[in-house]
Amino acid sequence: MPDRRVRTLSRDKIVDAALDLIDQNGAGAVTMRDLARALGVTPMALYNHFGNKNELLRGVAEHVIDRADFDGGVAKWQDRLRHCFHTLRRICLQHPGLPTMLEIEGAAPASVFRPMDVAMAALQAAGLDEVESAQAYFVLVGFTLSQATYQARGPIPGLHASRQLAADWDYDAGFEYGLELIITGVSGMAER
Amino acid sequence: MPDRRVRTLSRDKIVDAALDLIDQNGAGAVTMRDLARALGVTPMALYNHFGNKNELLRGVAEHVIDRADFDGGVAKWQDRLRHCFHTLRRICLQHPGLPTMLEIEGAAPASVFRPMDVAMAALQAAGLDEVESAQAYFVLVGFTLSQATYQARGPIPGLHASRQLAADWDYDAGFEYGLELIITGVSGMAER
DNA sequence: ACCTGAACACCGTTCAAGT
DNA sequence: ACCTGAACACCGTTCAAGT
């Protein structure tokens, strides 16, 4: 018989609270102590549910990625790629900590392969072989994550200020253009 | 009259020592205390030369970028792009901490605009306007930095292991393919 | 099985003091 | 002007103890 007393904590509760903190204060702002305080609990209570902070962050990333629909069920390979990386970009902007979490050593969950599977199927439909598809995927995911990171961080003060890129930079237009550039490149490479 | 006693510290000495530590132990491994110990000095002595750790890292990044030749003096815009981003990739691989340092908030020095100027000139020679060139530059730099970061970190254990991407992944071939894909995309976008 | 409280070994940085 | 030494306010995590 399992314990019938209400457990104050669970992996889901921890992940939800961590996601709230990340969305409010950004990526590196989440602290085991802060997270414990938000849950009304001692920091060490978290270690009954996650081995360490990295595992916890991986749990958060997994939760976010698992909720996303990268496929979309569209027909043309170009539209599948557009949908896949628009989706990835959207969840990165919704949770500004996500790209950093995925970049942190060991924090990437197995779920990161879900968009990879979708994208690689589309790239092979475009005419690339398996290795080429993987190589092209890394172009797309590197581009998408770096764009989202730049946008979430905002212009670097004193650095972008010297150029006119700062105030009126259109991140949406920049993403669309870059995505179309890469898709055009995929077509060109497939024709060789 | 300036003080004639030998100063034990200088910005250059600190930057050199920090670069050594970064090259040996990776990105986040450099600590004000470790760096001070390597210099045979107290941690607080560093604060006479740099306002804080971020400024120090910016100094290191600046030093590395300033030593690189992004231009190369080649004629065709495709070759100029190849040379520029091969150079950027090389210094990122020589100093595995560099991409992380550039991504750290506020750590990016004004020098990051040097490869940007070279690349944007090449992209405008390809037929893109100024805004398009900036957008295409972000594709190239995001791709190059993310590739170098992946390669420096190595495969994520238990994650890439489930795919055949792990052991025999050719980072050089992946970079070449991605770069050609983007250059092909630039040509395609310029023709519109 | 799950949570607490005190402690450990770290951080970056401030401050007052030395020369 | 430059460096030291002690201290402050943090970290993630270990360990022994409670229930």
Coordinates of C-alpha atoms (C1' of nucleotides) in Angstrom, one line a residue:
Chain A
M1 CA 0.0 0.0 0.0
P2 CA 1.4 3.4 -0.9
D3 CA 1.5 6.2 1.5
R4 CA -1.9 7.9 1.6
R5 CA -0.8 11.2 3.2
V6 CA -0.7 14.1 0.7
R7 CA 2.8 14.4 -0.5
T8 CA 3.8 18.1 -0.6
L9 CA 6.0 17.6 -3.6
S10 CA 6.1 15.8 -6.9
R11 CA 8.2 15.9 -10.1
D12 CA 5.3 17.7 -11.9
K13 CA 4.9 20.3 -9.2
I14 CA 8.6 21.0 -9.2
V15 CA 8.8 21.3 -13.0
D16 CA 5.8 23.7 -13.1
A17 CA 7.3 25.9 -10.4
A18 CA 10.7 25.9 -12.1
L19 CA 9.1 26.8 -15.4
D20 CA 7.3 29.7 -13.7
L21 CA 10.6 31.0 -12.3
I22 CA 12.4 30.6 -15.6
D23 CA 9.6 32.5 -17.5
Q24 CA 9.7 35.3 -15.0
N25 CA 13.3 35.8 -14.3
G26 CA 15.1 34.3 -17.3
A27 CA 17.5 31.4 -17.7
G28 CA 20.2 31.4 -15.1
A29 CA 18.0 33.0 -12.5
V30 CA 16.5 29.7 -11.2
T31 CA 18.1 28.6 -8.0
M32 CA 17.5 25.5 -5.9
R33 CA 16.9 27.8 -2.9
D34 CA 14.5 30.1 -4.8
L35 CA 12.7 27.2 -6.3
A36 CA 12.3 25.5 -2.9
R37 CA 11.1 28.8 -1.4
A38 CA 8.5 29.1 -4.2
L39 CA 7.3 25.6 -3.3
G40 CA 7.3 26.3 0.5
V41 CA 9.9 23.6 1.1
T42 CA 13.5 23.1 2.0
P43 CA 16.1 23.0 -0.8
M44 CA 17.0 19.5 0.0
A45 CA 13.5 18.2 -0.5
L46 CA 14.0 18.7 -4.3
Y47 CA 16.7 16.1 -4.2
N48 CA 14.2 13.4 -3.4
H49 CA 12.7 13.9 -6.9
F50 CA 15.7 14.9 -9.0
G51 CA 19.3 13.8 -8.6
N52 CA 20.7 17.2 -9.1
K53 CA 20.0 20.6 -10.7
N54 CA 20.9 19.5 -14.2
E55 CA 18.4 16.6 -14.1
L56 CA 15.8 19.0 -12.9
L57 CA 16.5 21.4 -15.8
R58 CA 16.4 18.5 -18.2
G59 CA 12.9 17.6 -16.8
V60 CA 11.7 21.2 -17.5
A61 CA 13.1 21.1 -21.1
E62 CA 11.5 17.7 -21.7
H63 CA 8.1 19.0 -20.4
V64 CA 8.2 22.0 -22.7
I65 CA 9.3 20.1 -25.8
D66 CA 6.9 17.2 -25.3
R67 CA 3.9 19.6 -25.3
A68 CA 4.9 21.1 -28.7
D69 CA 3.6 19.9 -32.1
F70 CA 6.5 20.0 -34.5
D71 CA 4.9 18.0 -37.3
G72 CA 1.7 19.9 -38.1
G73 CA 0.7 17.5 -40.8
V74 CA 1.4 19.7 -43.7
A75 CA 2.3 18.2 -47.1
K76 CA 5.2 20.1 -48.8
W77 CA 8.7 19.6 -47.2
Q78 CA 9.2 23.3 -47.2
D79 CA 6.1 23.9 -45.2
R80 CA 7.0 21.1 -42.8
L81 CA 10.4 22.7 -42.2
R82 CA 8.7 26.1 -41.7
H83 CA 6.2 24.7 -39.2
C84 CA 8.8 22.7 -37.3
F85 CA 11.1 25.7 -36.7
H86 CA 8.4 28.2 -36.2
T87 CA 7.2 25.9 -33.4
L88 CA 10.7 25.6 -32.0
R89 CA 11.2 29.3 -32.1
R90 CA 7.8 30.0 -30.5
I91 CA 8.5 27.8 -27.4
C92 CA 12.0 29.3 -27.1
L93 CA 10.5 32.8 -27.0
Q94 CA 7.7 31.7 -24.6
H95 CA 10.3 30.3 -22.2
P96 CA 13.4 32.4 -22.7
G97 CA 15.5 30.1 -20.6
L98 CA 15.0 27.2 -22.9
P99 CA 17.9 27.7 -25.4
T100 CA 20.3 28.2 -22.5
M101 CA 18.9 25.1 -20.8
L102 CA 19.4 23.0 -24.0
E103 CA 22.9 24.4 -24.4
I104 CA 23.9 23.6 -20.8
E105 CA 26.0 20.5 -20.6
G106 CA 23.9 17.4 -20.1
A107 CA 20.7 19.4 -19.7
A108 CA 19.4 18.4 -23.1
P109 CA 16.7 15.7 -22.8
A110 CA 16.0 12.9 -25.3
S111 CA 13.0 14.9 -26.5
V112 CA 15.3 17.2 -28.5
F113 CA 15.2 14.4 -31.1
R114 CA 11.5 14.9 -31.8
P115 CA 12.0 18.1 -33.9
M116 CA 15.1 16.4 -35.4
D117 CA 13.0 13.4 -36.6
V118 CA 10.4 15.7 -38.2
A119 CA 13.0 17.9 -39.8
M120 CA 15.1 15.1 -41.1
A121 CA 12.1 13.4 -42.7
A122 CA 11.3 16.7 -44.5
L123 CA 14.9 17.1 -45.6
Q124 CA 15.0 13.6 -47.0
A125 CA 11.8 14.4 -48.9
A126 CA 13.6 17.3 -50.3
G127 CA 16.2 15.0 -51.8
L128 CA 19.0 15.0 -49.3
D129 CA 20.5 11.7 -48.0
E130 CA 20.6 10.8 -44.3
V131 CA 24.0 12.4 -43.5
E132 CA 23.2 15.6 -45.5
S133 CA 19.8 15.8 -43.7
A134 CA 21.5 15.7 -40.3
Q135 CA 24.0 18.3 -41.4
A136 CA 21.2 20.6 -42.7
Y137 CA 19.3 20.0 -39.5
F138 CA 22.1 21.4 -37.5
V139 CA 22.1 24.5 -39.6
L140 CA 18.4 25.0 -38.9
V141 CA 18.5 24.3 -35.2
G142 CA 21.6 26.3 -34.6
F143 CA 20.1 29.2 -36.5
T144 CA 16.7 29.0 -34.7
L145 CA 18.2 28.7 -31.2
S146 CA 20.7 31.5 -31.7
Q147 CA 18.1 33.9 -33.1
A148 CA 15.8 33.2 -30.1
T149 CA 18.7 33.7 -27.7
Y150 CA 19.6 37.0 -29.2
Q151 CA 16.0 38.2 -29.1
A152 CA 15.4 37.0 -25.6
R153 CA 18.6 38.7 -24.4
G154 CA 17.9 41.9 -26.3
P155 CA 20.5 44.2 -27.8
I156 CA 23.8 44.4 -25.9
P157 CA 24.0 47.9 -24.5
G158 CA 26.9 50.0 -25.9
L159 CA 27.6 47.3 -28.5
H160 CA 24.6 47.3 -30.8
A161 CA 24.0 51.0 -30.0
S162 CA 26.9 51.9 -32.2
R163 CA 25.1 50.4 -35.2
Q164 CA 21.6 51.1 -36.4
L165 CA 20.7 47.4 -35.7
A166 CA 19.6 48.2 -32.2
A167 CA 16.2 49.8 -31.8
D168 CA 14.4 49.0 -35.0
W169 CA 15.7 45.5 -35.6
D170 CA 12.9 43.3 -36.7
Y171 CA 13.5 39.8 -35.2
D172 CA 10.5 38.3 -36.9
A173 CA 11.6 39.5 -40.3
G174 CA 15.1 38.3 -39.6
F175 CA 14.0 34.9 -38.7
E176 CA 11.7 34.6 -41.8
Y177 CA 14.5 35.7 -44.1
G178 CA 17.0 33.3 -42.6
L179 CA 14.6 30.4 -42.7
E180 CA 13.8 31.1 -46.4
L181 CA 17.6 31.4 -47.1
I182 CA 18.3 28.0 -45.6
I183 CA 15.3 26.4 -47.4
T184 CA 16.5 27.9 -50.6
G185 CA 20.0 26.4 -49.8
V186 CA 18.5 23.0 -49.2
S187 CA 16.8 23.1 -52.6
G188 CA 20.1 24.1 -54.2
M189 CA 22.1 21.4 -52.5
A190 CA 19.5 18.8 -53.4
E191 CA 19.8 19.6 -57.1
R192 CA 23.5 18.8 -57.2
Chain B
M1 CA 57.1 60.3 -12.8
P2 CA 55.5 56.9 -12.9
D3 CA 56.2 54.2 -10.3
R4 CA 59.5 52.5 -11.3
R5 CA 58.9 49.4 -9.2
V6 CA 57.9 46.3 -11.3
R7 CA 54.2 46.0 -11.3
T8 CA 53.3 42.3 -10.7
L9 CA 50.1 42.6 -12.8
S10 CA 48.9 44.1 -16.0
R11 CA 45.8 43.8 -18.2
D12 CA 47.9 41.8 -20.7
K13 CA 49.3 39.4 -18.2
I14 CA 45.8 38.8 -16.8
V15 CA 44.3 38.2 -20.2
D16 CA 47.1 35.8 -21.2
A17 CA 46.7 33.8 -18.0
A18 CA 42.9 33.7 -18.3
L19 CA 43.3 32.5 -21.9
D20 CA 45.6 29.7 -20.7
L21 CA 43.1 28.6 -18.1
I22 CA 40.2 28.7 -20.6
D23 CA 42.1 26.7 -23.2
Q24 CA 43.0 24.1 -20.6
N25 CA 39.8 23.7 -18.6
G26 CA 37.1 25.0 -20.9
A27 CA 34.7 27.8 -20.7
G28 CA 33.0 28.2 -17.3
A29 CA 36.1 26.7 -15.5
V30 CA 37.8 30.1 -15.1
T31 CA 37.4 31.5 -11.6
M32 CA 38.7 34.7 -10.2
R33 CA 40.3 32.7 -7.5
D34 CA 42.0 30.2 -9.8
L35 CA 43.1 33.0 -12.1
A36 CA 44.6 34.9 -9.2
R37 CA 46.4 31.7 -8.0
A38 CA 47.9 31.1 -11.5
L39 CA 49.2 34.7 -11.3
G40 CA 50.6 34.3 -7.8
V41 CA 48.3 37.1 -6.5
T42 CA 45.3 37.7 -4.4
P43 CA 41.8 37.6 -6.2
M44 CA 41.2 41.2 -5.4
A45 CA 44.3 42.3 -7.2
L46 CA 42.5 41.6 -10.5
Y47 CA 39.9 44.2 -9.7
N48 CA 42.5 46.9 -10.0
H49 CA 42.7 46.1 -13.8
F50 CA 39.1 45.0 -14.6
G51 CA 35.9 46.2 -13.0
N52 CA 34.5 42.7 -12.7
K53 CA 34.7 39.3 -14.2
N54 CA 32.5 40.1 -17.2
E55 CA 34.9 42.9 -18.2
L56 CA 37.8 40.6 -17.9
L57 CA 36.1 38.0 -20.1
R58 CA 35.4 40.7 -22.6
G59 CA 39.1 41.6 -22.6
V60 CA 40.0 38.0 -23.4
A61 CA 37.5 37.7 -26.3
E62 CA 38.7 41.0 -27.7
H63 CA 42.3 39.9 -27.6
V64 CA 41.5 36.7 -29.4
I65 CA 39.3 38.3 -32.1
D66 CA 41.7 41.2 -32.7
R67 CA 44.5 38.7 -33.6
A68 CA 42.4 37.0 -36.3
D69 CA 42.4 37.9 -40.0
F70 CA 38.8 37.6 -41.2
D71 CA 39.4 39.3 -44.5
G72 CA 42.1 37.3 -46.2
G73 CA 42.0 39.4 -49.3
V74 CA 40.3 37.0 -51.6
A75 CA 38.3 38.1 -54.6
K76 CA 35.0 36.2 -55.0
W77 CA 32.3 36.9 -52.3
Q78 CA 31.9 33.2 -51.8
D79 CA 35.6 32.7 -51.0
R80 CA 35.5 35.8 -48.7
L81 CA 32.6 34.2 -46.7
R82 CA 34.4 30.9 -46.6
H83 CA 37.6 32.5 -45.3
C84 CA 35.8 34.6 -42.8
F85 CA 33.8 31.8 -41.1
H86 CA 36.6 29.3 -41.4
T87 CA 38.7 31.8 -39.4
L88 CA 35.9 32.3 -36.9
R89 CA 35.5 28.6 -36.5
R90 CA 39.2 28.0 -36.1
I91 CA 39.6 30.5 -33.2
C92 CA 36.5 29.1 -31.6
L93 CA 38.0 25.6 -31.7
Q94 CA 41.4 26.9 -30.5
H95 CA 39.7 28.5 -27.5
P96 CA 36.7 26.3 -26.7
G97 CA 35.5 28.9 -24.2
L98 CA 35.1 31.6 -26.8
P99 CA 31.5 30.9 -28.0
T100 CA 30.3 30.7 -24.5
M101 CA 32.1 33.9 -23.6
L102 CA 30.5 35.7 -26.6
E103 CA 27.1 34.4 -25.6
I104 CA 27.5 35.5 -22.0
E105 CA 25.5 38.6 -21.4
G106 CA 27.6 41.7 -21.8
A107 CA 30.8 39.8 -22.5
A108 CA 30.8 40.4 -26.2
P109 CA 33.4 43.1 -27.1
A110 CA 33.1 45.6 -29.9
S111 CA 35.5 43.4 -31.8
V112 CA 32.7 41.1 -32.8
F113 CA 31.8 43.6 -35.4
R114 CA 35.0 42.9 -37.3
P115 CA 33.9 39.6 -38.9
M116 CA 30.5 41.2 -39.3
D117 CA 31.9 44.0 -41.5
V118 CA 33.8 41.6 -43.6
A119 CA 30.9 39.2 -44.1
M120 CA 28.4 42.0 -44.8
A121 CA 30.6 43.5 -47.5
A122 CA 30.8 40.0 -49.1
L123 CA 27.0 39.5 -48.9
Q124 CA 26.3 42.9 -50.5
A125 CA 28.8 42.0 -53.2
A126 CA 26.6 38.9 -53.7
G127 CA 23.6 41.1 -54.4
L128 CA 21.9 41.5 -51.0
D129 CA 20.8 44.8 -49.7
E130 CA 22.0 46.0 -46.3
V131 CA 19.2 44.6 -44.2
E132 CA 19.3 41.3 -46.0
S133 CA 23.1 41.1 -45.5
A134 CA 22.7 41.6 -41.7
Q135 CA 20.0 38.9 -41.7
A136 CA 22.2 36.5 -43.6
Y137 CA 25.1 37.3 -41.4
F138 CA 23.2 36.2 -38.3
V139 CA 22.5 32.9 -40.1
L140 CA 26.2 32.4 -40.7
V141 CA 27.4 33.4 -37.3
G142 CA 24.7 31.5 -35.4
F143 CA 25.6 28.4 -37.4
T144 CA 29.4 28.7 -37.0
L145 CA 29.2 29.4 -33.2
S146 CA 26.7 26.6 -32.5
Q147 CA 28.7 24.1 -34.5
A148 CA 31.9 25.0 -32.7
T149 CA 30.1 24.8 -29.4
Y150 CA 28.7 21.3 -30.2
Q151 CA 32.1 20.1 -31.3
A152 CA 33.9 21.6 -28.2
R153 CA 31.4 20.0 -25.8
G154 CA 31.4 16.7 -27.6
P155 CA 28.4 14.3 -27.9
I156 CA 26.0 14.3 -25.0
P157 CA 26.4 10.9 -23.3
G158 CA 23.3 8.8 -23.4
L159 CA 21.7 11.2 -25.8
H160 CA 23.7 11.0 -29.0
A161 CA 24.5 7.4 -28.1
S162 CA 21.1 6.3 -29.1
R163 CA 21.7 7.6 -32.6
Q164 CA 24.6 6.7 -34.9
L165 CA 25.6 10.4 -34.8
A166 CA 27.9 9.9 -31.9
A167 CA 31.2 8.3 -32.6
D168 CA 31.7 8.7 -36.3
W169 CA 30.2 12.2 -36.7
D170 CA 32.5 14.3 -38.9
Y171 CA 32.4 17.9 -37.6
D172 CA 34.6 19.2 -40.4
A173 CA 32.4 17.8 -43.1
G174 CA 29.3 19.0 -41.3
F175 CA 30.6 22.5 -41.1
E176 CA 31.7 22.5 -44.8
Y177 CA 28.3 21.2 -45.9
G178 CA 26.4 23.7 -43.8
L179 CA 28.5 26.6 -45.1
E180 CA 28.0 25.6 -48.7
L181 CA 24.3 25.2 -48.0
I182 CA 24.1 28.8 -46.7
I183 CA 26.2 30.2 -49.5
T184 CA 23.9 28.4 -52.0
G185 CA 21.0 30.0 -50.2
V186 CA 22.5 33.4 -50.4
S187 CA 22.9 33.0 -54.2
G188 CA 19.3 31.9 -54.4
M189 CA 18.0 34.8 -52.4
A190 CA 20.1 37.3 -54.4
E191 CA 18.5 36.1 -57.6
R192 CA 15.0 37.0 -56.5
Chain C
dA1 C1' 9.6 7.3 1.6
dC2 C1' 10.0 11.9 2.2
dC3 C1' 11.4 16.2 4.4
dT4 C1' 14.4 19.2 7.7
dG5 C1' 18.5 21.7 9.6
dA6 C1' 23.1 22.3 9.9
dA7 C1' 27.2 22.2 7.6
dC8 C1' 30.8 22.0 3.6
dA9 C1' 33.3 23.7 -0.1
dC10 C1' 32.8 26.8 -3.2
dC11 C1' 31.5 31.5 -5.8
dG12 C1' 32.0 37.0 -7.1
dT13 C1' 32.6 41.0 -4.8
dT14 C1' 32.9 44.9 -0.8
dC15 C1' 35.5 47.1 2.4
dA16 C1' 39.2 48.6 5.3
dA17 C1' 43.8 48.4 5.7
dG18 C1' 48.5 48.3 4.3
dT19 C1' 52.7 50.1 1.1
Chain D
dA1 C1' 48.5 53.4 -7.4
dC2 C1' 48.4 48.9 -6.4
dC3 C1' 47.9 44.8 -3.5
dT4 C1' 46.4 42.1 0.9
dG5 C1' 43.2 39.9 4.3
dA6 C1' 39.0 39.3 6.2
dA7 C1' 34.4 39.3 5.5
dC8 C1' 29.6 39.2 3.1
dA9 C1' 26.0 37.2 0.7
dC10 C1' 25.4 34.0 -2.2
dC11 C1' 25.8 29.0 -4.7
dG12 C1' 25.0 23.4 -5.3
dT13 C1' 25.3 19.6 -2.5
dT14 C1' 26.4 16.1 1.6
dC15 C1' 25.2 14.2 5.7
dA16 C1' 22.8 12.9 9.8
dA17 C1' 18.6 13.3 11.8
dG18 C1' 13.7 13.3 12.2
dT19 C1' 8.7 11.3 10.8

